[in-house]
Short mmCIF file of C-alpha atoms in Angstrom, two decimals:
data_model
loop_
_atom_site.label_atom_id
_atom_site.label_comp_id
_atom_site.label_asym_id
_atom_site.label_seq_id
_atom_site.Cartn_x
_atom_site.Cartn_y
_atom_site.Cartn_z
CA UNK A 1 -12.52 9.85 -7.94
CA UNK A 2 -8.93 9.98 -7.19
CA UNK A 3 -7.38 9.44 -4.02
CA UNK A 4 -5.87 11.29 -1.92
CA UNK A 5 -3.10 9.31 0.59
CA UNK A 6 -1.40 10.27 3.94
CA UNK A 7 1.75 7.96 3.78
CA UNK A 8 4.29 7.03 6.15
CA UNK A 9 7.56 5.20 6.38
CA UNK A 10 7.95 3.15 9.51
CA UNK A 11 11.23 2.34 11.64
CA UNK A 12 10.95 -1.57 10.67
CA UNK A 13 12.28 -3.23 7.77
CA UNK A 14 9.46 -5.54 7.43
CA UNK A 15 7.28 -2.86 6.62
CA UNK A 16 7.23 -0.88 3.01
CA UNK A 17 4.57 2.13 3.92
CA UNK A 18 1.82 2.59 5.85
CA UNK A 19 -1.30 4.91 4.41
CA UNK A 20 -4.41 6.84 5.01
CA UNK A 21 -6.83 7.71 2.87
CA UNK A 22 -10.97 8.11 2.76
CA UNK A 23 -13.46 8.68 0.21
CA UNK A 24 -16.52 11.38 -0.14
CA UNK A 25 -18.55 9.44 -2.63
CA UNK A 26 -18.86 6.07 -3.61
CA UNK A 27 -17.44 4.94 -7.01
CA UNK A 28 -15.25 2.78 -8.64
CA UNK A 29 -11.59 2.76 -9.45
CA UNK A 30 -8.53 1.19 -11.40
CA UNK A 31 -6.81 -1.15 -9.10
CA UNK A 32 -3.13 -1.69 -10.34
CA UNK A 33 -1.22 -4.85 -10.28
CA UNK A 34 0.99 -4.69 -7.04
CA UNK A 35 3.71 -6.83 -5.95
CA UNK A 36 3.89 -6.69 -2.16
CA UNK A 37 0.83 -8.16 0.51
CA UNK A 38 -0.98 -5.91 3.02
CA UNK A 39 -2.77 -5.41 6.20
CA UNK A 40 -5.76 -3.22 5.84
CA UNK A 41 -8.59 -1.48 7.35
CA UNK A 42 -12.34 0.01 6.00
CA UNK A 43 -14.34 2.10 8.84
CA UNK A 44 -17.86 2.32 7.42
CA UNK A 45 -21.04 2.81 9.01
CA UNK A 46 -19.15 2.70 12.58
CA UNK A 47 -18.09 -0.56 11.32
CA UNK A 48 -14.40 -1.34 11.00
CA UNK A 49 -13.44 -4.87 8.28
CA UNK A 50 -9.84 -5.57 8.06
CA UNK A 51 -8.48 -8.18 5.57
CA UNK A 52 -5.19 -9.47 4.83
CA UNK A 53 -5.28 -8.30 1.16
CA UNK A 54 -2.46 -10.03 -1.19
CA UNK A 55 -0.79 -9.38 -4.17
CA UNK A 56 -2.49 -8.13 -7.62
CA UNK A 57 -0.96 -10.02 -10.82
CA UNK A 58 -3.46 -7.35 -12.95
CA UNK A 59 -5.16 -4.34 -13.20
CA UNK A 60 -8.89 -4.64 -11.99
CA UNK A 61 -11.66 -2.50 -11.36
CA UNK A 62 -12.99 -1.84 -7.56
CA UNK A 63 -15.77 -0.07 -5.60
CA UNK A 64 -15.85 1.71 -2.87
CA UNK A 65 -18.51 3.06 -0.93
CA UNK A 66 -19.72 6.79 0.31
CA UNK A 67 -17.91 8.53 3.01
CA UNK A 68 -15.59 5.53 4.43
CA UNK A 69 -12.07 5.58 5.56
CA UNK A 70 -9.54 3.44 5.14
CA UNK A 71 -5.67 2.48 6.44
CA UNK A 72 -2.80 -0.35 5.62
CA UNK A 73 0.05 -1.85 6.16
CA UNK A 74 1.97 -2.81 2.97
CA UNK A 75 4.99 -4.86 3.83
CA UNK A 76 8.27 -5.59 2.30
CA UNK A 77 8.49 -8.14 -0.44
CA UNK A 78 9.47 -11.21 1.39
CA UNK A 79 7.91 -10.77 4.55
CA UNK A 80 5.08 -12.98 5.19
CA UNK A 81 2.85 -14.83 8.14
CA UNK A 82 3.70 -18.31 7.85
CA UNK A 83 0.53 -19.53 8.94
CA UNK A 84 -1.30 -17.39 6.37
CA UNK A 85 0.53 -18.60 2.83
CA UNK A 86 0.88 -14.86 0.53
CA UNK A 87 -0.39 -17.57 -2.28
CA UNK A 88 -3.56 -18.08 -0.84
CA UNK A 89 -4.45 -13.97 -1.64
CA UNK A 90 -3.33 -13.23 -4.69
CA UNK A 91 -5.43 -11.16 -7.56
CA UNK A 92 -8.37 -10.11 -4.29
CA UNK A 93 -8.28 -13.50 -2.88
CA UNK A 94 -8.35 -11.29 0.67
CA UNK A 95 -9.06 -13.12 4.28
CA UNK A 96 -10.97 -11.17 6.41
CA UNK A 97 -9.72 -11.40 9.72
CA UNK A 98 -12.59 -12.21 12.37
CA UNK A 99 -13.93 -9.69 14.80
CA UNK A 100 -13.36 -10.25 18.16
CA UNK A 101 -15.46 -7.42 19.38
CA UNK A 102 -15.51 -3.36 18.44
CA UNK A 103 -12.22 -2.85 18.99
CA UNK A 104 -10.30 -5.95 18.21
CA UNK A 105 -9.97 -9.13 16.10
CA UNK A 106 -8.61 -12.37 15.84
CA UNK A 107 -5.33 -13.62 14.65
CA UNK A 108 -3.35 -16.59 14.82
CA UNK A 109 -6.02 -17.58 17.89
CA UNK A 110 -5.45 -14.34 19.48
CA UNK A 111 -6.99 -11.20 20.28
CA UNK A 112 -5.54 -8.21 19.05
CA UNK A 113 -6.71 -4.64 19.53
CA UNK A 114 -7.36 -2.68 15.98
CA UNK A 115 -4.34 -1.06 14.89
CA UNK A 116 -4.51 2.81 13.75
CA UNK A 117 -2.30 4.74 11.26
CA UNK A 118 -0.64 6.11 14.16
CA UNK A 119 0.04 3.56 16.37
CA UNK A 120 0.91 0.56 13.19
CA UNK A 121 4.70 0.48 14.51
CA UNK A 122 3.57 -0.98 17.62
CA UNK A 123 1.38 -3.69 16.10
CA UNK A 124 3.69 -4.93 13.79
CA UNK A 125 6.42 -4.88 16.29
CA UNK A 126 4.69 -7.07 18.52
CA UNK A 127 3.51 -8.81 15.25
CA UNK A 128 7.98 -9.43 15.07
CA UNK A 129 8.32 -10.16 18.66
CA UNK A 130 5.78 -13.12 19.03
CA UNK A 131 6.88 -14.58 15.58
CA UNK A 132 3.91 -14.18 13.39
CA UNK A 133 5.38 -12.27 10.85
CA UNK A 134 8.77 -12.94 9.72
CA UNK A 135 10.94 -12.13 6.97
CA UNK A 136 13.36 -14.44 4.36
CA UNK A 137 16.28 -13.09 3.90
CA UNK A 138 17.38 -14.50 0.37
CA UNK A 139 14.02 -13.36 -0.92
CA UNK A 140 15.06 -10.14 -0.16
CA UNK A 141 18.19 -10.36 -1.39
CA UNK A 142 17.29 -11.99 -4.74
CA UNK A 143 15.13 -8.93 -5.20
CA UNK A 144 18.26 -6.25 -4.53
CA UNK A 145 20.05 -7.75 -7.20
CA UNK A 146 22.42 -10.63 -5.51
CA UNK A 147 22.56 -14.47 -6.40
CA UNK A 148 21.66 -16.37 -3.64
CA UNK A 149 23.65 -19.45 -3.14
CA UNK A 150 20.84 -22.45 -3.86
CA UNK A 151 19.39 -24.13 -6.42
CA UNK A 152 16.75 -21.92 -8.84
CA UNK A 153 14.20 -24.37 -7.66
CA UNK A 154 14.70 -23.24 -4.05
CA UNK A 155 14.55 -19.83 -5.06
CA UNK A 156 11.37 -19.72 -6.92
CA UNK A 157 9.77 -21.96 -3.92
CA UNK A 158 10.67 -19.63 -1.45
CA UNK A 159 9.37 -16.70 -3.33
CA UNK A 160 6.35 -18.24 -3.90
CA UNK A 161 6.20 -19.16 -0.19
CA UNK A 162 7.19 -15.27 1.77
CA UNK A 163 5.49 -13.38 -1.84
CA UNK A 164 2.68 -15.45 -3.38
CA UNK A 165 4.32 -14.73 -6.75
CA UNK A 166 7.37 -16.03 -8.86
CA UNK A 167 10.19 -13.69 -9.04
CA UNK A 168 9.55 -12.90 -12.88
CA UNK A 169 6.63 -12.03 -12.12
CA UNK A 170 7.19 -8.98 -9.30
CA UNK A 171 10.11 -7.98 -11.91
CA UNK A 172 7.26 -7.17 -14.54
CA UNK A 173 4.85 -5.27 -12.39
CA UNK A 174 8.06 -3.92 -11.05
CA UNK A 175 9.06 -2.62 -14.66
CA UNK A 176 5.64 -1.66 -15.50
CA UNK A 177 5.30 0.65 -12.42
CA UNK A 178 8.54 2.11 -13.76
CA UNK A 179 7.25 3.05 -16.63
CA UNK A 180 4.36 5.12 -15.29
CA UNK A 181 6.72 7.24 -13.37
CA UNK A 182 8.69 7.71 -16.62
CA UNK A 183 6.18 8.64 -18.75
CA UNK A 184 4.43 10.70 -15.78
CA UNK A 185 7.63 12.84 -15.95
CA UNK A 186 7.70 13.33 -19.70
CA UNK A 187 9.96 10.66 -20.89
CA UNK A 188 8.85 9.88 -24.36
CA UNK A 189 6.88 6.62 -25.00
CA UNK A 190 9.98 5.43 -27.16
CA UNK A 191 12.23 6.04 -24.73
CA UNK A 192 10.74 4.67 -22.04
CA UNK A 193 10.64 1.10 -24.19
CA UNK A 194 14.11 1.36 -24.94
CA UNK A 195 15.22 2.61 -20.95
CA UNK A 196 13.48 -0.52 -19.46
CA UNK A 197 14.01 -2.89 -21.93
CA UNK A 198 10.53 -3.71 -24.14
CA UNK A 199 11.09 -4.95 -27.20
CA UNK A 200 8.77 -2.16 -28.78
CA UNK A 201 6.59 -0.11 -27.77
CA UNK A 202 3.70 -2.52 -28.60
CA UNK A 203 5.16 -4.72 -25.96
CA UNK A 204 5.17 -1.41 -23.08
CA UNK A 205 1.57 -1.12 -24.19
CA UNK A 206 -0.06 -4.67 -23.65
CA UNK A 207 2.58 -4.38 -20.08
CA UNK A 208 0.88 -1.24 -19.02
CA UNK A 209 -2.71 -2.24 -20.24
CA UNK A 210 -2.43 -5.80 -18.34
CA UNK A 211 -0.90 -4.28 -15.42
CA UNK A 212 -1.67 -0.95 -14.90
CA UNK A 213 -4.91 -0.46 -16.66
CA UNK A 214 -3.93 2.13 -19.02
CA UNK A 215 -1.93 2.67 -22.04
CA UNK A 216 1.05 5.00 -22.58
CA UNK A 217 -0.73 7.38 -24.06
CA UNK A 218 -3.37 7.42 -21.39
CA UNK A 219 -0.62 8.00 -18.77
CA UNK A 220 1.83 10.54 -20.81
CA UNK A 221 1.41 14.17 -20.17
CA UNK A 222 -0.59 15.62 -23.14
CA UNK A 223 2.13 18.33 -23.81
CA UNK A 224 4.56 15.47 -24.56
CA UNK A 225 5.65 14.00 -28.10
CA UNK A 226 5.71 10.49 -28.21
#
């Protein structure tokens, strides 16, 4: 089945989106490779699990079952919770965060009541204010385009530490998510090789197969020419 998402923006810069979605049936789906970490939450059975869910380096298949519901947090690339390394969750390495009772769980040795798609703002602000998730600055700015000044060492350790992955990395699920909204709004096959840089389009094939789960021609309208 395909998905259908609320989404949100939030007034922090530590957070990317924040979505709501749910599911009739139970099934199975194409999980694409993603480059930021998340926060999120599956109400089943009166039951609510929520996992710290990391990066995805590749495209996997999931399950899901009947008639749950379920809500995130995605967060910027290179904001992390220092005392829960982005490395250790990459590719559905996910910690589940203990319950503390119905309505809350623990973190960091605390107890903290379950957040909600409306009221995420106020959890990750207090999330800010008491220091458990934080941000890196030259991580973030690596990823706009500037230099930062330190060694490359330093840079690929602290993207490692605040994303879990190395910077070449994020830039190729990056490019390959780039590509799907290319070819999703007609742009040739050959084109879309040549706009973002593949050598061929052999090379934008194996990207999107490895990352995305599909091929080019799987994702490109029908009424297109290659």
């Amino acid at each position: 089945m395909e998905f259908v998402f609320d989404t949100r923006s939030a007034n922090l810069s530590f957070v990317e989106t924040i979505w709501h979605t749910k599911s009739d049936r139970a099934g199975t789906f194409t999980s694409s490779a993603v480059s930021n970490w998340e926060i999120a939450l599956a109400t089943f059975n009166g039951k609510t699990k929520i996992v710290a869910r990391g990066p995805e380096t590749k495209a996997s298949v999931a399950d899901f079952p009947a008639e749950a519901e379920f809500f995130g947090i995605t967060f910027k690339l290179g904001t992390f919770m220092p005392h829960l390394p982005v490395k250790t969750l990459v590719d559905r390495q996910d910690a589940t965060l203990p319950e503390a009772s119905n309505t809350s769980f623990w973190l960091h040795g605390v107890s903290w009541e379950l957040p909600t798609f409306e009221n995420a703002d106020v959890f990750v602000h207090k999330l800010i204010s008491q220091g458990i998730l934080v941000r890196d600055p030259v991580v973030e700015a690596a990823i706009q385009g500037y230099k930062p000044n330190i060694s490359i060492r330093s840079l690929q350790y602290r993207f490692l530490q605040a994303t879990g992955l190395t910077q070449k990395t994020i830039q190729q699920i990056e490019r390959a998510h780039c590509a799907v909204s290319l070819l999703e709004q007609g742009t040739s096959i050959l084109d879309t090789s040549f706009k973002l840089g593949y050598f061929d389009q052999a090379h934008l094939t194996n990207s999107l197969k490895h990352f995305i789960g599909k091929t080019p021609a799987q994702i490109i309208p029908k009424n297109t020419v290659p």
